[in-house]
C-alpha positions as a Markdown table, in Angstrom:
| # | Residue | x | y | z |
|---|---|---|---|---|
| 1 | Met | 49.2 | -57.9 | 230.3 |
| 2 | Ser | 45.5 | -57.7 | 229.5 |
| 3 | Glu | 44.1 | -55.5 | 226.7 |
| 4 | Gln | 42.4 | -53.4 | 229.3 |
| 5 | Val | 45.7 | -52.5 | 231.0 |
| 6 | Leu | 47.5 | -51.9 | 227.7 |
| 7 | Glu | 44.7 | -49.5 | 226.7 |
| 8 | Ser | 44.9 | -47.8 | 230.1 |
| 9 | Val | 48.6 | -47.2 | 229.7 |
| 10 | Lys | 48.1 | -45.7 | 226.3 |
| 11 | Ala | 45.2 | -43.5 | 227.5 |
| 12 | Arg | 47.1 | -42.3 | 230.6 |
| 13 | Tyr | 50.3 | -41.4 | 228.8 |
| 14 | Gly | 48.4 | -40.0 | 225.8 |
| 15 | Ala | 46.6 | -37.6 | 228.2 |
| 16 | Ile | 49.9 | -36.5 | 229.7 |
| 17 | Ala | 51.2 | -35.8 | 226.2 |
| 18 | Glu | 48.3 | -33.4 | 225.6 |
| 19 | Ser | 48.6 | -31.7 | 229.0 |
| 20 | Thr | 50.5 | -28.6 | 229.9 |
| 21 | Leu | 53.0 | -30.4 | 232.1 |
| 22 | Ser | 56.6 | -29.2 | 231.5 |
| 23 | Ser | 59.7 | -28.0 | 233.2 |
| 24 | Asp | 57.9 | -24.7 | 233.7 |
| 25 | Asn | 56.0 | -26.4 | 236.5 |
| 26 | Ala | 58.1 | -26.4 | 239.7 |
| 27 | Gly | 56.9 | -29.8 | 240.8 |
| 28 | Val | 57.6 | -31.4 | 237.4 |
| 29 | Arg | 61.1 | -29.9 | 237.4 |
| 30 | Ala | 61.6 | -31.1 | 241.0 |
| 31 | Val | 60.8 | -34.7 | 239.9 |
| 32 | Ala | 63.4 | -34.6 | 237.1 |
| 33 | Glu | 66.1 | -33.1 | 239.4 |
| 34 | Ala | 65.3 | -35.7 | 242.1 |
| 35 | Phe | 66.2 | -38.4 | 239.7 |
| 36 | Gly | 69.5 | -36.9 | 238.5 |
| 37 | Tyr | 68.9 | -34.2 | 235.9 |
| 38 | Thr | 70.7 | -30.9 | 236.5 |
| 39 | Ala | 69.1 | -27.6 | 236.1 |
| 40 | Glu | 71.5 | -26.8 | 233.3 |
| 41 | Glu | 70.3 | -30.0 | 231.4 |
| 42 | Leu | 66.7 | -29.1 | 231.8 |
| 43 | Thr | 67.1 | -25.5 | 230.6 |
| 44 | Ser | 69.1 | -26.7 | 227.6 |
| 45 | Ile | 66.1 | -28.5 | 226.0 |
| 46 | Pro | 62.5 | -27.6 | 225.3 |
| 47 | Ala | 60.6 | -27.3 | 228.6 |
| 48 | Glu | 57.7 | -29.4 | 227.2 |
| 49 | Ala | 60.1 | -32.4 | 226.8 |
| 50 | Asn | 60.0 | -33.0 | 230.5 |
| 51 | Met | 56.7 | -34.1 | 232.0 |
| 52 | Gly | 58.0 | -35.5 | 235.3 |
| 53 | Leu | 58.0 | -39.2 | 234.2 |
| 54 | Ser | 61.6 | -40.1 | 234.8 |
| 55 | Cys | 63.2 | -42.4 | 237.3 |
| 56 | Gly | 66.8 | -41.6 | 236.4 |
| 57 | Asn | 69.0 | -39.9 | 233.9 |
| 58 | Pro | 70.3 | -42.6 | 231.5 |
| 59 | Thr | 72.2 | -40.2 | 229.2 |
| 60 | Ala | 74.4 | -39.2 | 232.1 |
| 61 | Thr | 75.9 | -42.7 | 232.2 |
| 62 | Ala | 75.6 | -43.8 | 228.6 |
| 63 | His | 79.1 | -42.4 | 227.6 |
| 64 | Leu | 77.7 | -41.1 | 224.3 |
| 65 | Lys | 80.3 | -40.0 | 221.8 |
| 66 | Pro | 80.1 | -37.7 | 218.7 |
| 67 | Gly | 78.8 | -39.5 | 215.7 |
| 68 | Glu | 77.1 | -42.3 | 217.5 |
| 69 | Val | 73.5 | -43.6 | 216.9 |
| 70 | Val | 71.5 | -43.8 | 220.1 |
| 71 | Val | 67.9 | -45.1 | 220.4 |
| 72 | Asp | 65.6 | -44.1 | 223.3 |
| 73 | Leu | 62.9 | -46.7 | 224.1 |
| 74 | Gly | 59.7 | -45.0 | 225.3 |
| 75 | Ser | 60.9 | -41.5 | 224.4 |
| 76 | Gly | 57.9 | -39.5 | 225.6 |
| 77 | Gly | 58.3 | -35.8 | 224.9 |
| 78 | Gly | 61.9 | -36.3 | 223.8 |
| 79 | Leu | 63.7 | -35.4 | 227.1 |
| 80 | Asp | 66.5 | -38.0 | 226.7 |
| 81 | Val | 66.6 | -37.8 | 223.0 |
| 82 | Phe | 67.4 | -34.1 | 223.0 |
| 83 | Leu | 70.1 | -34.6 | 225.7 |
| 84 | Ala | 71.5 | -37.4 | 223.6 |
| 85 | Ala | 71.5 | -35.3 | 220.5 |
| 86 | Gln | 73.7 | -32.8 | 222.2 |
| 87 | Lys | 76.3 | -35.5 | 223.0 |
| 88 | Val | 76.3 | -37.3 | 219.6 |
| 89 | Gly | 76.5 | -34.0 | 217.7 |
| 90 | Pro | 75.5 | -33.2 | 214.1 |
| 91 | Ala | 77.3 | -36.3 | 212.8 |
| 92 | Gly | 75.3 | -38.6 | 215.1 |
| 93 | Arg | 71.6 | -39.5 | 215.4 |
| 94 | Ala | 69.3 | -39.6 | 218.4 |
| 95 | Ile | 66.1 | -41.6 | 217.7 |
| 96 | Gly | 63.0 | -41.9 | 219.9 |
| 97 | Ile | 60.5 | -44.8 | 219.9 |
| 98 | Asp | 57.1 | -44.4 | 221.6 |
| 99 | Met | 53.8 | -46.3 | 221.3 |
| 100 | Thr | 51.6 | -43.3 | 222.0 |
| 101 | Pro | 50.8 | -41.1 | 219.0 |
| 102 | Glu | 50.3 | -38.1 | 221.2 |
| 103 | Met | 53.8 | -38.4 | 222.6 |
| 104 | Ile | 55.3 | -38.7 | 219.2 |
| 105 | Ala | 53.4 | -35.6 | 218.1 |
| 106 | Arg | 54.6 | -33.7 | 221.2 |
| 107 | Ala | 58.2 | -34.8 | 220.7 |
| 108 | Arg | 58.2 | -33.8 | 217.0 |
| 109 | Ala | 56.8 | -30.4 | 217.9 |
| 110 | Asn | 59.5 | -30.0 | 220.5 |
| 111 | Ala | 62.2 | -31.0 | 218.0 |
| 112 | Glu | 60.9 | -28.4 | 215.5 |
| 113 | Ala | 60.7 | -25.7 | 218.1 |
| 114 | Gly | 64.2 | -26.5 | 219.3 |
| 115 | Gly | 65.6 | -26.6 | 215.7 |
| 116 | Tyr | 67.1 | -30.1 | 216.1 |
| 117 | Thr | 68.4 | -31.6 | 212.9 |
| 118 | Asn | 69.8 | -34.9 | 214.2 |
| 119 | Val | 66.7 | -36.3 | 216.0 |
| 120 | Glu | 64.0 | -38.7 | 214.7 |
| 121 | Phe | 60.8 | -40.0 | 216.4 |
| 122 | Tyr | 59.0 | -43.2 | 215.4 |
| 123 | His | 55.6 | -44.6 | 216.5 |
| 124 | Ser | 56.1 | -48.2 | 217.6 |
| 125 | Thr | 56.0 | -50.5 | 220.6 |
| 126 | Ile | 59.5 | -51.1 | 222.1 |
| 127 | Asp | 59.3 | -54.9 | 221.4 |
| 128 | Arg | 59.3 | -54.1 | 217.7 |
| 129 | Ile | 62.0 | -51.5 | 217.2 |
| 130 | Pro | 61.9 | -50.1 | 213.7 |
| 131 | Met | 65.7 | -50.2 | 213.1 |
| 132 | Pro | 67.9 | -52.6 | 211.1 |
| 133 | Asp | 70.0 | -55.2 | 212.7 |
| 134 | Ala | 73.3 | -54.1 | 214.2 |
| 135 | Ser | 72.7 | -50.4 | 213.5 |
| 136 | Val | 72.8 | -48.8 | 216.9 |
| 137 | Asp | 75.7 | -47.9 | 219.2 |
| 138 | Cys | 73.7 | -47.4 | 222.4 |
| 139 | Val | 70.1 | -48.0 | 223.6 |
| 140 | Val | 68.7 | -45.9 | 226.5 |
| 141 | Ser | 65.4 | -46.0 | 228.2 |
| 142 | Asn | 63.8 | -44.2 | 231.1 |
| 143 | Cys | 61.2 | -45.8 | 233.3 |
| 144 | Val | 59.5 | -47.5 | 230.4 |
| 145 | Ile | 60.6 | -51.2 | 230.1 |
| 146 | Asn | 58.6 | -51.9 | 233.3 |
| 147 | Leu | 55.5 | -51.1 | 231.3 |
| 148 | Ala | 56.2 | -53.6 | 228.5 |
| 149 | Pro | 54.0 | -56.7 | 228.6 |
| 150 | Asp | 56.8 | -58.9 | 227.0 |
| 151 | Lys | 60.1 | -57.8 | 228.5 |
| 152 | Pro | 62.1 | -60.7 | 227.1 |
| 153 | Ala | 61.0 | -59.6 | 223.6 |
| 154 | Val | 62.2 | -56.1 | 224.4 |
| 155 | Phe | 65.6 | -57.4 | 225.5 |
| 156 | Arg | 65.9 | -59.5 | 222.3 |
| 157 | Glu | 65.1 | -56.5 | 220.2 |
| 158 | Ile | 67.7 | -54.4 | 221.9 |
| 159 | Phe | 70.3 | -57.1 | 221.3 |
| 160 | Arg | 69.3 | -57.3 | 217.7 |
| 161 | Val | 69.6 | -53.6 | 216.8 |
| 162 | Leu | 72.8 | -53.0 | 218.7 |
| 163 | Lys | 76.1 | -53.2 | 216.9 |
| 164 | Pro | 78.7 | -55.7 | 218.3 |
| 165 | Gly | 80.1 | -54.0 | 221.3 |
| 166 | Gly | 77.0 | -51.8 | 221.6 |
| 167 | Arg | 75.8 | -50.9 | 225.0 |
| 168 | Val | 72.7 | -50.5 | 227.1 |
| 169 | Ala | 72.2 | -47.7 | 229.6 |
| 170 | Val | 68.7 | -47.8 | 231.1 |
| 171 | Ser | 67.0 | -46.2 | 234.1 |
| 172 | Asp | 64.0 | -48.3 | 235.2 |
| 173 | Ile | 61.9 | -49.5 | 238.1 |
| 174 | Ala | 62.6 | -53.0 | 239.5 |
| 175 | Leu | 61.4 | -55.0 | 242.5 |
| 176 | Lys | 63.6 | -55.8 | 245.5 |
| 177 | Gly | 60.8 | -57.4 | 247.4 |
| 178 | Glu | 57.2 | -58.6 | 247.1 |
| 179 | Leu | 54.3 | -56.2 | 246.4 |
| 180 | Pro | 51.1 | -56.4 | 248.3 |
| 181 | Glu | 48.4 | -58.0 | 246.3 |
| 182 | Glu | 46.3 | -54.9 | 246.1 |
| 183 | Ile | 49.2 | -53.1 | 244.6 |
| 184 | Ala | 50.3 | -55.9 | 242.3 |
| 185 | Ser | 46.8 | -56.1 | 240.8 |
| 186 | Ser | 46.2 | -52.4 | 240.5 |
| 187 | Ile | 46.0 | -50.9 | 237.1 |
| 188 | Ala | 46.9 | -47.5 | 238.6 |
| 189 | Ala | 50.0 | -49.1 | 240.0 |
| 190 | Tyr | 50.8 | -50.6 | 236.6 |
| 191 | Thr | 50.5 | -47.4 | 234.7 |
| 192 | Gly | 52.4 | -45.7 | 237.5 |
| 193 | Cys | 55.4 | -48.0 | 236.7 |
| 194 | Ile | 55.2 | -50.1 | 239.9 |
| 195 | Ala | 53.0 | -53.2 | 239.3 |
| 196 | Gly | 54.6 | -54.1 | 236.0 |
| 197 | Ala | 58.1 | -54.1 | 237.4 |
| 198 | Ile | 60.1 | -57.4 | 237.7 |
| 199 | Lys | 62.5 | -58.5 | 240.3 |
| 200 | Ile | 66.2 | -57.3 | 240.0 |
| 201 | Glu | 67.3 | -61.0 | 239.7 |
| 202 | Glu | 64.8 | -61.7 | 236.9 |
| 203 | Tyr | 65.8 | -58.5 | 235.1 |
| 204 | Arg | 69.5 | -59.6 | 235.1 |
| 205 | Ala | 68.6 | -63.2 | 234.0 |
| 206 | Glu | 66.4 | -62.0 | 231.1 |
| 207 | Leu | 69.2 | -59.7 | 229.8 |
| 208 | Leu | 71.7 | -62.5 | 229.9 |
| 209 | Lys | 69.4 | -64.8 | 227.8 |
| 210 | Pro | 69.9 | -63.0 | 224.4 |
| 211 | Gly | 73.6 | -62.9 | 225.0 |
| 212 | Phe | 74.4 | -59.7 | 226.8 |
| 213 | Glu | 77.6 | -59.5 | 228.8 |
| 214 | Tyr | 78.8 | -57.4 | 231.8 |
| 215 | Val | 75.2 | -57.0 | 233.0 |
| 216 | Glu | 74.9 | -54.7 | 236.0 |
| 217 | Ile | 71.8 | -53.6 | 237.8 |
| 218 | Val | 72.5 | -51.0 | 240.4 |
| 219 | Asp | 69.9 | -49.6 | 242.9 |
| 220 | Ser | 70.3 | -45.9 | 242.6 |
| 221 | Gly | 68.9 | -45.3 | 246.1 |
| 222 | Arg | 66.6 | -42.5 | 244.8 |
| 223 | Asp | 63.5 | -41.8 | 246.9 |
| 224 | Leu | 60.4 | -42.7 | 244.8 |
| 225 | Asn | 58.4 | -40.4 | 247.0 |
| 226 | Ala | 59.8 | -37.6 | 244.7 |
| 227 | Tyr | 56.8 | -38.3 | 242.4 |
| 228 | Lys | 54.6 | -36.5 | 245.0 |
| 229 | Asn | 56.2 | -33.3 | 243.7 |
| 230 | Ala | 54.1 | -33.4 | 240.6 |
| 231 | Glu | 50.8 | -34.1 | 242.3 |
| 232 | Asn | 47.9 | -32.0 | 241.1 |
| 233 | Gln | 50.0 | -30.2 | 238.5 |
| 234 | Ser | 48.0 | -31.8 | 235.7 |
| 235 | Gly | 44.9 | -29.8 | 236.3 |
| 236 | Cys | 43.2 | -32.8 | 237.8 |
| 237 | Cys | 41.5 | -33.0 | 241.2 |
| 238 | Ser | 42.6 | -34.7 | 244.4 |
| 239 | Ala | 43.7 | -38.3 | 244.4 |
| 240 | Pro | 41.8 | -41.3 | 245.9 |
| 241 | Thr | 41.9 | -41.8 | 249.6 |
| 242 | Ser | 41.4 | -45.5 | 250.3 |
| 243 | Asp | 43.2 | -48.7 | 249.4 |
| 244 | Ser | 40.3 | -50.0 | 247.3 |
| 245 | Asp | 40.5 | -46.8 | 245.3 |
| 246 | Leu | 44.0 | -47.9 | 244.1 |
| 247 | Val | 42.6 | -51.0 | 242.5 |
| 248 | Ser | 39.7 | -49.4 | 240.7 |
| 249 | Ile | 41.2 | -45.9 | 240.1 |
| 250 | Glu | 41.2 | -46.5 | 236.3 |
| 251 | Ser | 37.4 | -46.2 | 236.2 |
| 252 | Gln | 37.2 | -43.1 | 238.4 |
| 253 | Ser | 36.7 | -39.6 | 237.1 |
| 254 | Cys | 38.4 | -36.4 | 238.2 |
| 255 | Cys | 36.8 | -33.0 | 238.3 |
| 256 | Gly | 33.7 | -34.8 | 237.1 |
| 257 | Ala | 35.1 | -35.5 | 233.6 |
| 258 | Ala | 38.8 | -36.1 | 232.9 |
| 259 | Lys | 40.4 | -39.3 | 234.1 |
| 260 | Ser | 42.8 | -39.1 | 237.0 |
| 261 | Ser | 46.4 | -38.5 | 236.0 |
| 262 | Val | 49.4 | -40.9 | 236.4 |
| 263 | His | 51.0 | -38.4 | 238.8 |
| 264 | Asp | 47.9 | -38.2 | 241.0 |
| 265 | Asp | 47.6 | -42.0 | 240.9 |
| 266 | Leu | 51.2 | -42.3 | 242.0 |
| 267 | Ser | 50.7 | -39.9 | 244.8 |
| 268 | Ala | 47.7 | -41.9 | 246.1 |
| 269 | Leu | 49.7 | -45.1 | 246.0 |
| 270 | Leu | 52.7 | -43.5 | 247.7 |
| 271 | Ser | 50.4 | -42.2 | 250.5 |
| 272 | His | 49.2 | -45.7 | 251.3 |
| 273 | Phe | 52.3 | -47.8 | 250.7 |
| 274 | Asp | 56.0 | -47.3 | 251.3 |
| 275 | Val | 57.2 | -48.3 | 247.8 |
| 276 | Asn | 60.8 | -47.8 | 248.7 |
| 277 | Arg | 60.6 | -51.0 | 250.8 |
| 278 | Ala | 59.9 | -53.2 | 247.8 |
| 279 | Val | 60.7 | -51.1 | 244.7 |
| 280 | Ala | 63.9 | -49.5 | 243.5 |
| 281 | Ser | 64.9 | -47.0 | 240.8 |
| 282 | Val | 67.7 | -48.9 | 239.1 |
| 283 | Lys | 70.5 | -48.2 | 236.7 |
| 284 | Val | 70.9 | -51.0 | 234.1 |
| 285 | Tyr | 74.0 | -51.6 | 232.1 |
| 286 | Ala | 74.9 | -54.3 | 229.6 |
| 287 | Ile | 77.1 | -54.8 | 226.5 |
| 288 | Lys | 76.5 | -56.8 | 223.3 |
| 289 | Pro | 79.7 | -59.0 | 222.7 |
| 290 | Ala | 82.0 | -57.6 | 220.2 |
| 291 | Glu | 82.9 | -59.6 | 217.1 |
| 292 | Lys | 85.9 | -61.8 | 217.7 |
| 293 | Ser | 88.9 | -60.9 | 215.7 |
| 294 | Cys | 91.3 | -63.4 | 214.2 |
| 295 | Cys | 94.4 | -63.6 | 216.4 |
| 296 | Gly | 95.6 | -67.2 | 216.4 |
| 297 | Pro | 97.7 | -69.3 | 213.9 |
| 298 | Thr | 94.8 | -71.6 | 213.1 |
| 299 | Cys | 92.1 | -68.9 | 212.9 |
| 300 | Cys | 90.6 | -67.5 | 209.7 |
| 301 | Gly | 91.6 | -70.6 | 207.8 |
| 302 | Ala | 95.3 | -70.2 | 208.4 |
| 303 | Gln | 97.3 | -73.4 | 208.8 |
| 304 | Ser | 99.1 | -74.1 | 212.1 |
| 305 | Val | 102.9 | -73.7 | 212.2 |
| 306 | Gln | 104.6 | -77.0 | 213.1 |
């Protein structure tokens, strides 16, 4: 990914972190509910943790247990971290990693406001997870790995930090077909989690390379048009109206000053291209192999019995 695209991703999501988007906005709440969050879950955490950026609900299928350590890659305002914190309890830890300083600041403010004592947030890219080897029970992520320029490095890092037997429960965007060139080359489509996605088959193959087992990637069947619910809730003006605008949207202004938002960019893309034909919201599962126990007569240095 070019430096221009990386900086665009940081700028777009940094701006969202400093916006007023939250579960108090009906459209933002509708996006989260469309991708699997319940009203009860959303009201149980700080409203500002949800900014309508999800493509699934990974904590719902992560089977988190009290006392576990869970890491959320690309934790944003802390939505999945706070839900995970409820599941792992005071004896566990829920840790968020995000590359955007503004998101880290927002998440920490949400944690303080919510009185959480078992959550932590660290500023880092997700291909350099600031955790020791074999220290994590579960890694979750929500619509973020598609944005990573080096996805194999991300998968290697996940494998490294997981304990033997540790698991992956990720919601992400993946391709089930080819993207039109104008979409594939659009920075707006990249920051909107579309153009950076890889094919489902490649996703599975890259997870197998570090050594993961039982890899499953399931098309959730969710309608990606749900993102239209959050259009114009960022205080930004109307979205572009032509295909060429999708390619150059990163240089356009909105309301004469502020850059257009990720939500409005997505709405523009969705109005010109049926993303559901080529793109899927997927649930990703994988397990790091457990350490093999000694169970045979010649194992662990024992002599065979004749």
